[in-house]
Amino acid sequence: MVKESHELLRRRMVANQIRSRGIRDERLLAAMADIPRHRFLPPHLADRAYDDGPLPIGEGQTISQPFIVAQMTEALKLTGEEKVLEIGTGSGYQTAILCRLAREVVTVERVFSLCVRAKELLGELGVENVRFRVGDGTMGVPEAAPFDRIIVTAAAPEVPPPLFEQLAEGGIMVIPLGGRWEQEMVRVRKEGGMAKKDFLGGCRFVPLIGQCGFTD
Ligand code: SAM
């Protein structure tokens, strides 16, 4: 009974918040209709998991609004062949979507307890093509580079140079850039070693804290 109502809420979320706002990637829409977002929330917020906004996940952090997850993921143009680096595991919801749509995912979180919880949950959901790291994601994961795609789910003052270095030639990075309180979603393509940027609209993220990010 509970499961049915979550399924219904999920279908409505995809129709009313995602498809209606222009997201057209059918693999992404199918993943969002299937992945149980309510499992990624603290139990007392599970029934709000399909609301049209971000929600707290503990440790002062948030799970992003469903549309923002969709917008960032679509901007990555995943075909299923890519090695993806995600910075900011958070609840692990975005990670689960990336794992459906790409070949493999390396995800980095600076808060140990969030990493542990996300790792346990993705294990329970049977997700296998993911490696978890705890640390400062602004430095990337040099030993696993290059990455075909990089997604940063926290706000950065600029593209962290180690992340651009670890992006493969022809690769795509999606990252919110700007100040601590307001940012612009930016898609960066690496072409001939240079960054080509498109601006995808305004957004608000928690800060990326680290050596090449904001200070704590
Ligand atoms: N995508 C996540 C989800 O689906 O739940 C939401 C991510 S939340 C908006 C941003 C996350 O980035 C937080 O969990 C925060 O702890 C993490 N973070 C901030 N700075 C970081 C850094 N330098 N390295 C790794 N993670 C970082």
Short mmCIF file of C-alpha atoms and ligand atoms in Angstrom, two decimals:
data_model
loop_
_atom_site.label_atom_id
_atom_site.label_comp_id
_atom_site.label_asym_id
_atom_site.label_seq_id
_atom_site.Cartn_x
_atom_site.Cartn_y
_atom_site.Cartn_z
CA MET A 1 0.00 0.00 0.00
CA VAL A 2 2.72 2.48 1.06
CA LYS A 3 4.86 1.30 -1.85
CA GLU A 4 1.99 1.96 -4.30
CA SER A 5 1.50 5.48 -3.06
CA HIS A 6 5.22 6.25 -3.38
CA GLU A 7 5.12 4.90 -6.94
CA LEU A 8 2.19 7.13 -7.73
CA LEU A 9 3.91 10.18 -6.22
CA ARG A 10 7.01 9.35 -8.26
CA ARG A 11 5.08 9.13 -11.52
CA ARG A 12 3.42 12.46 -10.74
CA MET A 13 6.81 14.00 -9.90
CA VAL A 14 8.19 12.93 -13.28
CA ALA A 15 5.14 14.17 -15.20
CA ASN A 16 4.57 17.47 -13.36
CA GLN A 17 8.05 18.58 -12.31
CA ILE A 18 10.41 17.01 -14.83
CA ARG A 19 8.80 16.24 -18.21
CA SER A 20 6.59 19.35 -18.09
CA ARG A 21 9.71 21.54 -17.63
CA GLY A 22 11.32 20.24 -20.80
CA ILE A 23 13.45 17.25 -19.79
CA ARG A 24 13.30 14.81 -22.72
CA ASP A 25 15.95 12.13 -22.00
CA GLU A 26 13.78 9.00 -21.79
CA ARG A 27 16.43 6.94 -19.95
CA LEU A 28 16.65 9.65 -17.30
CA LEU A 29 12.86 9.95 -17.00
CA ALA A 30 12.62 6.16 -16.58
CA ALA A 31 15.34 6.16 -13.91
CA MET A 32 13.60 8.92 -11.95
CA ALA A 33 10.27 7.09 -12.22
CA ASP A 34 11.89 3.96 -10.81
CA ILE A 35 14.45 4.99 -8.15
CA PRO A 36 12.80 5.18 -4.69
CA ARG A 37 13.74 8.76 -3.74
CA HIS A 38 11.92 8.42 -0.38
CA ARG A 39 14.59 5.91 0.74
CA PHE A 40 17.24 8.67 0.48
CA LEU A 41 15.52 10.92 3.04
CA PRO A 42 15.55 10.69 6.84
CA PRO A 43 12.44 8.63 7.80
CA HIS A 44 10.48 11.63 9.12
CA LEU A 45 10.80 13.37 5.70
CA ALA A 46 10.17 10.32 3.50
CA ASP A 47 6.63 11.41 2.66
CA ARG A 48 7.93 14.73 1.33
CA ALA A 49 10.51 13.08 -0.93
CA TYR A 50 8.49 13.83 -4.09
CA ASP A 51 7.91 17.51 -3.25
CA ASP A 52 9.15 20.11 -5.72
CA GLY A 53 12.14 21.33 -3.69
CA PRO A 54 15.34 20.43 -1.83
CA LEU A 55 15.11 18.78 1.62
CA PRO A 56 17.50 18.42 4.57
CA ILE A 57 19.41 15.12 4.89
CA GLY A 58 21.30 15.90 8.13
CA GLU A 59 24.80 17.32 8.76
CA GLY A 60 23.53 20.68 7.43
CA GLN A 61 23.30 19.24 3.91
CA THR A 62 20.47 18.78 1.40
CA ILE A 63 19.15 16.46 -1.28
CA SER A 64 18.63 18.61 -4.38
CA GLN A 65 15.25 19.44 -5.91
CA PRO A 66 14.21 16.67 -8.35
CA PHE A 67 14.20 19.07 -11.33
CA ILE A 68 17.76 20.23 -10.55
CA VAL A 69 18.91 16.59 -10.43
CA ALA A 70 17.23 16.05 -13.82
CA GLN A 71 18.63 19.24 -15.36
CA MET A 72 22.21 18.49 -14.29
CA THR A 73 21.98 14.86 -15.37
CA GLU A 74 20.51 15.68 -18.79
CA ALA A 75 23.25 18.27 -19.33
CA LEU A 76 25.86 15.50 -18.94
CA LYS A 77 24.56 13.78 -22.12
CA LEU A 78 25.16 10.26 -20.83
CA THR A 79 24.97 7.36 -23.28
CA GLY A 80 25.79 4.49 -20.91
CA GLU A 81 29.52 4.25 -21.78
CA GLU A 82 30.97 6.91 -19.52
CA LYS A 83 33.15 6.93 -16.43
CA VAL A 84 31.68 9.65 -14.20
CA LEU A 85 33.12 11.53 -11.22
CA GLU A 86 30.54 12.94 -8.82
CA ILE A 87 31.57 15.46 -6.15
CA GLY A 88 29.10 15.68 -3.25
CA THR A 89 27.52 12.25 -2.70
CA GLY A 90 25.08 13.65 -0.12
CA SER A 91 22.15 11.22 0.19
CA GLY A 92 23.34 9.16 -2.80
CA TYR A 93 20.17 9.83 -4.85
CA GLN A 94 21.99 11.57 -7.71
CA THR A 95 24.62 8.81 -7.51
CA ALA A 96 21.94 6.14 -8.01
CA ILE A 97 20.68 7.94 -11.13
CA LEU A 98 24.19 8.29 -12.55
CA CYS A 99 24.82 4.58 -11.95
CA ARG A 100 21.74 3.73 -14.05
CA LEU A 101 22.81 5.94 -16.94
CA ALA A 102 26.62 5.55 -17.07
CA ARG A 103 29.14 2.70 -17.07
CA GLU A 104 30.79 3.50 -13.74
CA VAL A 105 30.72 6.20 -11.10
CA VAL A 106 33.28 7.42 -8.58
CA THR A 107 31.61 9.58 -5.91
CA VAL A 108 33.33 11.76 -3.29
CA GLU A 109 31.78 13.17 -0.10
CA ARG A 110 33.56 15.19 2.59
CA VAL A 111 31.16 14.15 5.41
CA PHE A 112 31.98 10.61 6.52
CA SER A 113 28.52 9.75 7.94
CA LEU A 114 26.77 10.75 4.68
CA CYS A 115 29.14 8.57 2.68
CA VAL A 116 28.49 5.60 4.97
CA ARG A 117 24.71 5.99 4.73
CA ALA A 118 24.73 6.39 0.94
CA LYS A 119 27.03 3.38 0.53
CA GLU A 120 24.77 1.18 2.65
CA LEU A 121 21.63 2.26 0.81
CA LEU A 122 23.06 1.81 -2.68
CA GLY A 123 24.25 -1.63 -1.57
CA GLU A 124 20.69 -2.47 -0.44
CA LEU A 125 19.37 -1.26 -3.81
CA GLY A 126 21.80 -3.57 -5.63
CA VAL A 127 23.91 -0.81 -7.23
CA GLU A 128 27.36 -2.20 -8.05
CA ASN A 129 29.05 0.14 -10.55
CA VAL A 130 30.09 2.72 -7.95
CA ARG A 131 33.13 3.50 -5.79
CA PHE A 132 32.81 5.74 -2.71
CA ARG A 133 35.49 8.08 -1.38
CA VAL A 134 35.56 10.37 1.64
CA GLY A 135 37.62 13.53 1.26
CA ASP A 136 37.99 16.88 -0.42
CA GLY A 137 36.38 16.42 -3.82
CA THR A 138 37.83 19.72 -5.09
CA MET A 139 41.06 17.74 -5.59
CA GLY A 140 39.27 15.07 -7.65
CA VAL A 141 40.44 11.47 -7.69
CA PRO A 142 43.68 11.60 -9.72
CA GLU A 143 44.34 7.87 -9.54
CA ALA A 144 41.01 7.10 -11.26
CA ALA A 145 41.26 9.91 -13.90
CA PRO A 146 40.53 10.73 -16.66
CA PHE A 147 36.74 11.04 -16.36
CA ASP A 148 34.37 11.38 -19.32
CA ARG A 149 31.95 13.35 -17.19
CA ILE A 150 32.20 15.28 -13.90
CA ILE A 151 29.23 16.52 -11.88
CA VAL A 152 29.68 18.81 -8.88
CA THR A 153 26.58 19.04 -6.67
CA ALA A 154 27.79 21.87 -4.43
CA ALA A 155 28.46 25.53 -5.27
CA ALA A 156 31.99 26.50 -6.30
CA PRO A 157 33.58 29.95 -6.71
CA GLU A 158 35.32 28.71 -9.89
CA VAL A 159 36.02 25.43 -11.68
CA PRO A 160 38.50 23.64 -9.38
CA PRO A 161 41.67 23.26 -11.52
CA PRO A 162 42.27 19.60 -10.48
CA LEU A 163 38.79 18.70 -11.72
CA PHE A 164 39.35 20.35 -15.11
CA GLU A 165 42.69 18.53 -15.39
CA GLN A 166 40.99 15.20 -14.64
CA LEU A 167 38.26 15.75 -17.25
CA ALA A 168 38.97 13.79 -20.45
CA GLU A 169 39.39 15.66 -23.75
CA GLY A 170 35.87 16.02 -25.21
CA GLY A 171 34.43 15.51 -21.72
CA ILE A 172 31.66 17.45 -20.00
CA MET A 173 31.51 18.90 -16.47
CA VAL A 174 28.35 20.33 -14.89
CA ILE A 175 28.91 22.61 -11.91
CA PRO A 176 27.10 25.45 -10.09
CA LEU A 177 29.44 28.48 -10.15
CA GLY A 178 29.14 31.75 -8.27
CA GLY A 179 28.92 33.05 -4.71
CA ARG A 180 28.03 31.21 -1.51
CA TRP A 181 24.32 32.04 -1.79
CA GLU A 182 23.51 32.20 -5.51
CA GLN A 183 25.02 30.56 -8.52
CA GLU A 184 24.61 29.82 -12.21
CA MET A 185 24.54 26.24 -13.47
CA VAL A 186 27.38 25.89 -15.96
CA ARG A 187 28.22 23.16 -18.46
CA VAL A 188 31.93 23.08 -19.26
CA ARG A 189 33.22 21.15 -22.28
CA LYS A 190 36.92 20.44 -22.66
CA GLU A 191 37.84 21.07 -26.29
CA GLY A 192 41.47 21.20 -27.38
CA GLY A 193 42.39 21.49 -23.70
CA MET A 194 40.28 24.66 -23.35
CA ALA A 195 37.05 25.21 -21.39
CA LYS A 196 33.93 26.07 -23.44
CA LYS A 197 31.06 27.14 -21.19
CA ASP A 198 27.25 27.22 -21.57
CA PHE A 199 25.08 28.80 -18.89
CA LEU A 200 21.99 26.80 -17.92
CA GLY A 201 20.24 29.15 -15.47
CA GLY A 202 20.28 30.31 -11.86
CA CYS A 203 20.43 27.92 -8.90
CA ARG A 204 21.19 27.70 -5.16
CA PHE A 205 23.45 25.02 -3.69
CA VAL A 206 25.25 24.43 -0.41
CA PRO A 207 28.92 25.46 -0.71
CA LEU A 208 31.69 23.21 -1.97
CA ILE A 209 34.11 23.33 0.95
CA GLY A 210 37.73 22.55 0.22
CA GLN A 211 41.15 23.54 -0.98
CA CYS A 212 39.83 24.70 -4.38
CA GLY A 213 36.37 25.66 -3.09
CA PHE A 214 35.03 27.83 -0.27
CA THR A 215 36.52 27.89 3.23
CA ASP A 216 34.52 26.23 6.03
N1 SAM B 1 23.59 15.11 -4.97
C1 SAM B 1 23.25 14.95 -3.58
C2 SAM B 1 22.01 14.14 -3.38
O1 SAM B 1 21.45 13.65 -4.36
O2 SAM B 1 21.62 13.96 -2.21
C3 SAM B 1 23.12 16.28 -2.90
C4 SAM B 1 24.43 16.88 -2.63
S1 SAM B 1 24.39 18.21 -1.47
C5 SAM B 1 23.53 19.47 -2.33
C6 SAM B 1 26.11 18.70 -1.58
C7 SAM B 1 27.06 17.75 -0.92
O3 SAM B 1 28.39 18.16 -1.23
C8 SAM B 1 26.97 17.72 0.59
O4 SAM B 1 26.71 16.43 1.04
C9 SAM B 1 28.33 18.23 1.06
O5 SAM B 1 28.78 17.64 2.25
C10 SAM B 1 29.19 17.84 -0.11
N2 SAM B 1 30.46 18.58 -0.23
C11 SAM B 1 30.72 19.88 0.01
N3 SAM B 1 32.03 20.14 -0.23
C12 SAM B 1 32.59 18.99 -0.65
C13 SAM B 1 33.90 18.61 -1.06
N4 SAM B 1 34.93 19.48 -1.12
N5 SAM B 1 34.12 17.32 -1.41
C14 SAM B 1 33.12 16.42 -1.37
N6 SAM B 1 31.86 16.71 -0.99
C15 SAM B 1 31.59 17.98 -0.64
#
